[in-house]
Short mmCIF file of C-alpha atoms and ligand atoms in Angstrom, two decimals:
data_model
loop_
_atom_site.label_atom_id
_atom_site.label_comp_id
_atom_site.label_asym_id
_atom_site.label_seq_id
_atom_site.Cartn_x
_atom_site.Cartn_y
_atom_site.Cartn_z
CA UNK I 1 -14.42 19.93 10.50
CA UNK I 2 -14.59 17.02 12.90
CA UNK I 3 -12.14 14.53 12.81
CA UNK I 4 -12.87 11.20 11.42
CA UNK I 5 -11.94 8.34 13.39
CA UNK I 6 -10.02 6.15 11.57
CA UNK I 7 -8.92 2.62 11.99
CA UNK I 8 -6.15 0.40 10.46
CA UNK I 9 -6.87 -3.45 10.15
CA UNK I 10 -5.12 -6.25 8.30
CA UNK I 11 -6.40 -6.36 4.57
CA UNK I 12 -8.79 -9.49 4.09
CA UNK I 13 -9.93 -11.33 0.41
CA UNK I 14 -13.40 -9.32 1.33
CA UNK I 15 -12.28 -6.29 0.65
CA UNK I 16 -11.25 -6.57 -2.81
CA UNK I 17 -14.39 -4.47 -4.29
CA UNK I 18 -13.49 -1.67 -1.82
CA UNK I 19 -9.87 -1.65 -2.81
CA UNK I 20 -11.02 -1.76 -6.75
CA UNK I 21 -13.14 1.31 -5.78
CA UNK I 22 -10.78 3.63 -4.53
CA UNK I 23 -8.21 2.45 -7.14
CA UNK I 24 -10.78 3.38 -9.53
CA UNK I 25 -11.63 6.86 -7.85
CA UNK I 26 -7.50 7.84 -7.39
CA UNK I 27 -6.60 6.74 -11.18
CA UNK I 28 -9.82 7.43 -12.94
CA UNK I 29 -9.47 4.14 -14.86
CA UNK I 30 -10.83 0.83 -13.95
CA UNK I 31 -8.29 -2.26 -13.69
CA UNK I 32 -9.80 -5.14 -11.78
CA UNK I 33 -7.68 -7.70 -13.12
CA UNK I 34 -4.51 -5.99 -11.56
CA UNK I 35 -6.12 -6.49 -8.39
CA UNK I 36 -7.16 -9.98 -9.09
CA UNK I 37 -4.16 -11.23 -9.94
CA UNK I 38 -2.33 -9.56 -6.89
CA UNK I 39 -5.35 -10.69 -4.46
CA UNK I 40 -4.83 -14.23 -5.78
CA UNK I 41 -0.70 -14.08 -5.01
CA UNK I 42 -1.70 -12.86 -1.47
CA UNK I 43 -4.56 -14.32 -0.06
CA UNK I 44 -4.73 -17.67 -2.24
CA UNK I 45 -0.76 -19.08 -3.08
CA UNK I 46 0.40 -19.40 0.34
CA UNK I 47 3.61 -17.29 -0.26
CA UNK I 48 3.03 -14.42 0.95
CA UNK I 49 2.65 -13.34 4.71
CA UNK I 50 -0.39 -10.66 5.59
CA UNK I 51 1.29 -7.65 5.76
CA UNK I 52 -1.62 -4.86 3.44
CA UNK I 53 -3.77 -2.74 5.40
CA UNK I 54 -6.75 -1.27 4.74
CA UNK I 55 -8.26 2.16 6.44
CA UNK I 56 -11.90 2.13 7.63
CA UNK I 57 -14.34 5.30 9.21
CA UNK I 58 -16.48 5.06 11.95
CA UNK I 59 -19.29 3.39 9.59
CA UNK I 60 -16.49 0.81 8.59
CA UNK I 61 -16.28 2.01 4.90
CA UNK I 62 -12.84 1.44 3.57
CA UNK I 63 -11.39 4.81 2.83
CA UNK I 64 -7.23 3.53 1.91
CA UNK I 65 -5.18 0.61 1.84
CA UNK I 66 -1.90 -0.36 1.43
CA UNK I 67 -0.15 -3.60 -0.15
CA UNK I 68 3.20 -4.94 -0.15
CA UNK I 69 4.63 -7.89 -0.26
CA UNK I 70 6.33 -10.23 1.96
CA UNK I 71 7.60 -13.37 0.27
CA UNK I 72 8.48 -16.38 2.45
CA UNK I 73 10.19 -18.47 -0.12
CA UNK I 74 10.83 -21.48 -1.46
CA UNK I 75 13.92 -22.30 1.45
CA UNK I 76 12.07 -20.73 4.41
CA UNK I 77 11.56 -17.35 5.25
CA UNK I 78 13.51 -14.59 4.31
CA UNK I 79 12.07 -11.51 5.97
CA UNK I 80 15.06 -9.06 5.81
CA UNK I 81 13.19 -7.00 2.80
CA UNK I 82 9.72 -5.89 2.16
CA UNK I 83 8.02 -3.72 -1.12
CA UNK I 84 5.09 -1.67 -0.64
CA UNK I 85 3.74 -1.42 -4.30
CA UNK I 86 0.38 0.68 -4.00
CA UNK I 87 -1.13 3.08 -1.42
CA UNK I 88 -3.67 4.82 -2.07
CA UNK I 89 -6.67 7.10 -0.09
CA UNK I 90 -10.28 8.45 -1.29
CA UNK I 91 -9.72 11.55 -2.52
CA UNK I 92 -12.78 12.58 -0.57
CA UNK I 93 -10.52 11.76 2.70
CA UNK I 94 -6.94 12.98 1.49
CA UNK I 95 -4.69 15.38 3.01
CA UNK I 96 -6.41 14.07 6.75
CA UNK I 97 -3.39 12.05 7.77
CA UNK I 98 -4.75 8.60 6.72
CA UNK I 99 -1.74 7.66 3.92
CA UNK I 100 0.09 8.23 7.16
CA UNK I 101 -1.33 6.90 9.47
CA UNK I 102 -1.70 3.18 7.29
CA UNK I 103 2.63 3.67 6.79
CA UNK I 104 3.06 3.91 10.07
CA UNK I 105 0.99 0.56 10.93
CA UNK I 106 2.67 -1.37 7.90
CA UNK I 107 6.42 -0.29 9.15
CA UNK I 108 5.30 -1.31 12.59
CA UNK I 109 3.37 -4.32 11.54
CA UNK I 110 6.60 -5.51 9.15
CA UNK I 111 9.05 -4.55 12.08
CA UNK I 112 7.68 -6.95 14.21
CA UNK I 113 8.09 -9.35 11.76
CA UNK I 114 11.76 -8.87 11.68
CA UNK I 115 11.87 -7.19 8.27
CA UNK I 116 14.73 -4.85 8.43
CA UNK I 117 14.20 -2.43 4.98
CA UNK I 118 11.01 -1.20 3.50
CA UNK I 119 11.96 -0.78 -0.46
CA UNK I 120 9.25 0.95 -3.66
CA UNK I 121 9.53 2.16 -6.31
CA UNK I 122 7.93 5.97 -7.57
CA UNK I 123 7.88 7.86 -10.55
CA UNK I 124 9.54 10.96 -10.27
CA UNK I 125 8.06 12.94 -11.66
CA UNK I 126 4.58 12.43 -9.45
CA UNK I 127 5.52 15.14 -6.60
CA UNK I 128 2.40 13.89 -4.33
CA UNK I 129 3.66 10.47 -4.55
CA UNK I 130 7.51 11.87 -3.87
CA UNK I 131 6.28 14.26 -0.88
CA UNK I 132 4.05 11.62 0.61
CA UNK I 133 6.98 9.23 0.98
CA UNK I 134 9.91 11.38 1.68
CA UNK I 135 7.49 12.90 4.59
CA UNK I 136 7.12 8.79 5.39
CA UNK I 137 10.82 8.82 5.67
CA UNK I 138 11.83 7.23 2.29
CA UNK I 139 14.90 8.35 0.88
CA UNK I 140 16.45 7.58 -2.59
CA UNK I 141 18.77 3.90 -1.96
CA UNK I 142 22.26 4.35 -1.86
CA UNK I 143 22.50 0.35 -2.71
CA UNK I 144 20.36 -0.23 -5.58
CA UNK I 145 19.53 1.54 -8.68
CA UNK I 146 16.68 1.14 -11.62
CA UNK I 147 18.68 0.44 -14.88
CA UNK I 148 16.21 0.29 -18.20
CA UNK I 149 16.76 0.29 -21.80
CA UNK I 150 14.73 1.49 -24.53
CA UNK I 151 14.16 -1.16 -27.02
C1 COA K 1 -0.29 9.71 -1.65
C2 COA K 1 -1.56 9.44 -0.84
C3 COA K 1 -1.60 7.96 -0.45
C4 COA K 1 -1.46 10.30 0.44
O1 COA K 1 -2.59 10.00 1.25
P1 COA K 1 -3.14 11.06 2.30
O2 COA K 1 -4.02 10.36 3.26
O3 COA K 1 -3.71 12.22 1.59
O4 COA K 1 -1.76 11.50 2.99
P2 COA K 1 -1.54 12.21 4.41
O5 COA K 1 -2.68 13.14 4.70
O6 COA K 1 -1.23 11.18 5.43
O7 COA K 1 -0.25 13.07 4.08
C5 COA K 1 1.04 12.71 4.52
C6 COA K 1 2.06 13.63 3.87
O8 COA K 1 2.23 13.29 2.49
C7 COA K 1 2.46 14.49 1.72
N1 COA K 1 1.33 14.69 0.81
C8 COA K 1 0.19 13.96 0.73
N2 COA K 1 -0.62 14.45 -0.23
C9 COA K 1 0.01 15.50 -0.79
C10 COA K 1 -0.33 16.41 -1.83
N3 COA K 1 -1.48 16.34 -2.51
N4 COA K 1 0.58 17.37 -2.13
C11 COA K 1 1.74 17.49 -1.47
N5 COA K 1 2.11 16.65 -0.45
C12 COA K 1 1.25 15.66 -0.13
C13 COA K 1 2.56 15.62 2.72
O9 COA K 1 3.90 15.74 3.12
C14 COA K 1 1.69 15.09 3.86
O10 COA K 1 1.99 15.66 5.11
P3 COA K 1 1.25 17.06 5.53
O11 COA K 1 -0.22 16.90 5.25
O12 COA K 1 1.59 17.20 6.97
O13 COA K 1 1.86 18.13 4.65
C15 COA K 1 -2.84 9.85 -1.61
O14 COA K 1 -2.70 11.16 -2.07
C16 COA K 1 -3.15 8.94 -2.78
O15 COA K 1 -3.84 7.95 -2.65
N6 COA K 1 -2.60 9.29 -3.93
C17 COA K 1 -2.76 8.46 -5.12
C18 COA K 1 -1.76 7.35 -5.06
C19 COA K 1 -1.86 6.46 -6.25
O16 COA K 1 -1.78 6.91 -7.40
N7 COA K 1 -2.02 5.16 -5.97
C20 COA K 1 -2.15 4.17 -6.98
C21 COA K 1 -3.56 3.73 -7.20
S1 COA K 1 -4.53 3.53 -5.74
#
């Protein structure tokens, strides 16, 4: 099969309906709101410095993305820690290297912002999702830990 070529670019308010698309495709379920509301914290309130990729082919169709966040703050900027909260590829272009390759850009991209740790959060029991970020380099935090209660 030839290899695609793939390129990584800075995530803009256009490319909401792309990102909506592939969410849609990976999940099976539509949620456009989610996306609104985290579009709107990104790209409208001023808070939050562009850190989410997306990953386009040769024809420029978006094929992944990645979000996090990276808040300034209310007293100035505190860029010591960063979240990603959702990756996610086509499944028609999985397993080619491009969750990879948009990690590698967002750690780069956030290390030259000065952020020093990289933190998410993953369900367990989703093996692709563990696999994908253990081969990223993510390993379970020795610091923190994610306390619940049923109620
Ligand atoms: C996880 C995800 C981002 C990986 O994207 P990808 O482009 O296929 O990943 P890569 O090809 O770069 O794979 C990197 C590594 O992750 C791991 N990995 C990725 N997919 C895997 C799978 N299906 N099974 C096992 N390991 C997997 C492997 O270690 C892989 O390295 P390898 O191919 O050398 O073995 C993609 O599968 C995805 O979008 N999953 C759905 C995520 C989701 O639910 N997001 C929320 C809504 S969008």
């Amino acid at each position: 099969m030839k290899k695609k070529i793939i390129k990584i670019r800075l995530m803009k308010n256009q490319d909401f309906d792309a990102v909506v698309r592939i969410d849609q495709k990976v999940l099976k379920v539509s949620r456009p709101e989610y996306y609104e509301q985290k579009f709107e914290r990104l790209f409208q309130s001023g808070e939050y410095l562009p850190t989410s990729l997306v990953a386009q082919d040769e024809n420029e169709t978006i094929v992944g993305f990645i979000m996090g966040e990276l808040y300034i703050g209310e007293y100035g900027i505190s860029r010591e820690g960063a979240a990603v909260d959702t990756v996610g590829v086509d499944p028609d272009y999985q397993r080619q290297g491009i969750g990879e390759k948009l990690m590698t850009e967002f750690v780069d991209h956030l290390k030259q912002l000065g952020v020093k740790k990289i933190n998410t959060l993953v369900d367990k029991s989703d093996k692709r999702m563990m696999l994908y970020f253990d081969s990223n380099k993510f390993t379970p935090s020795v610091a923190v830990i994610n306390l619940e209660r049923n109620i």
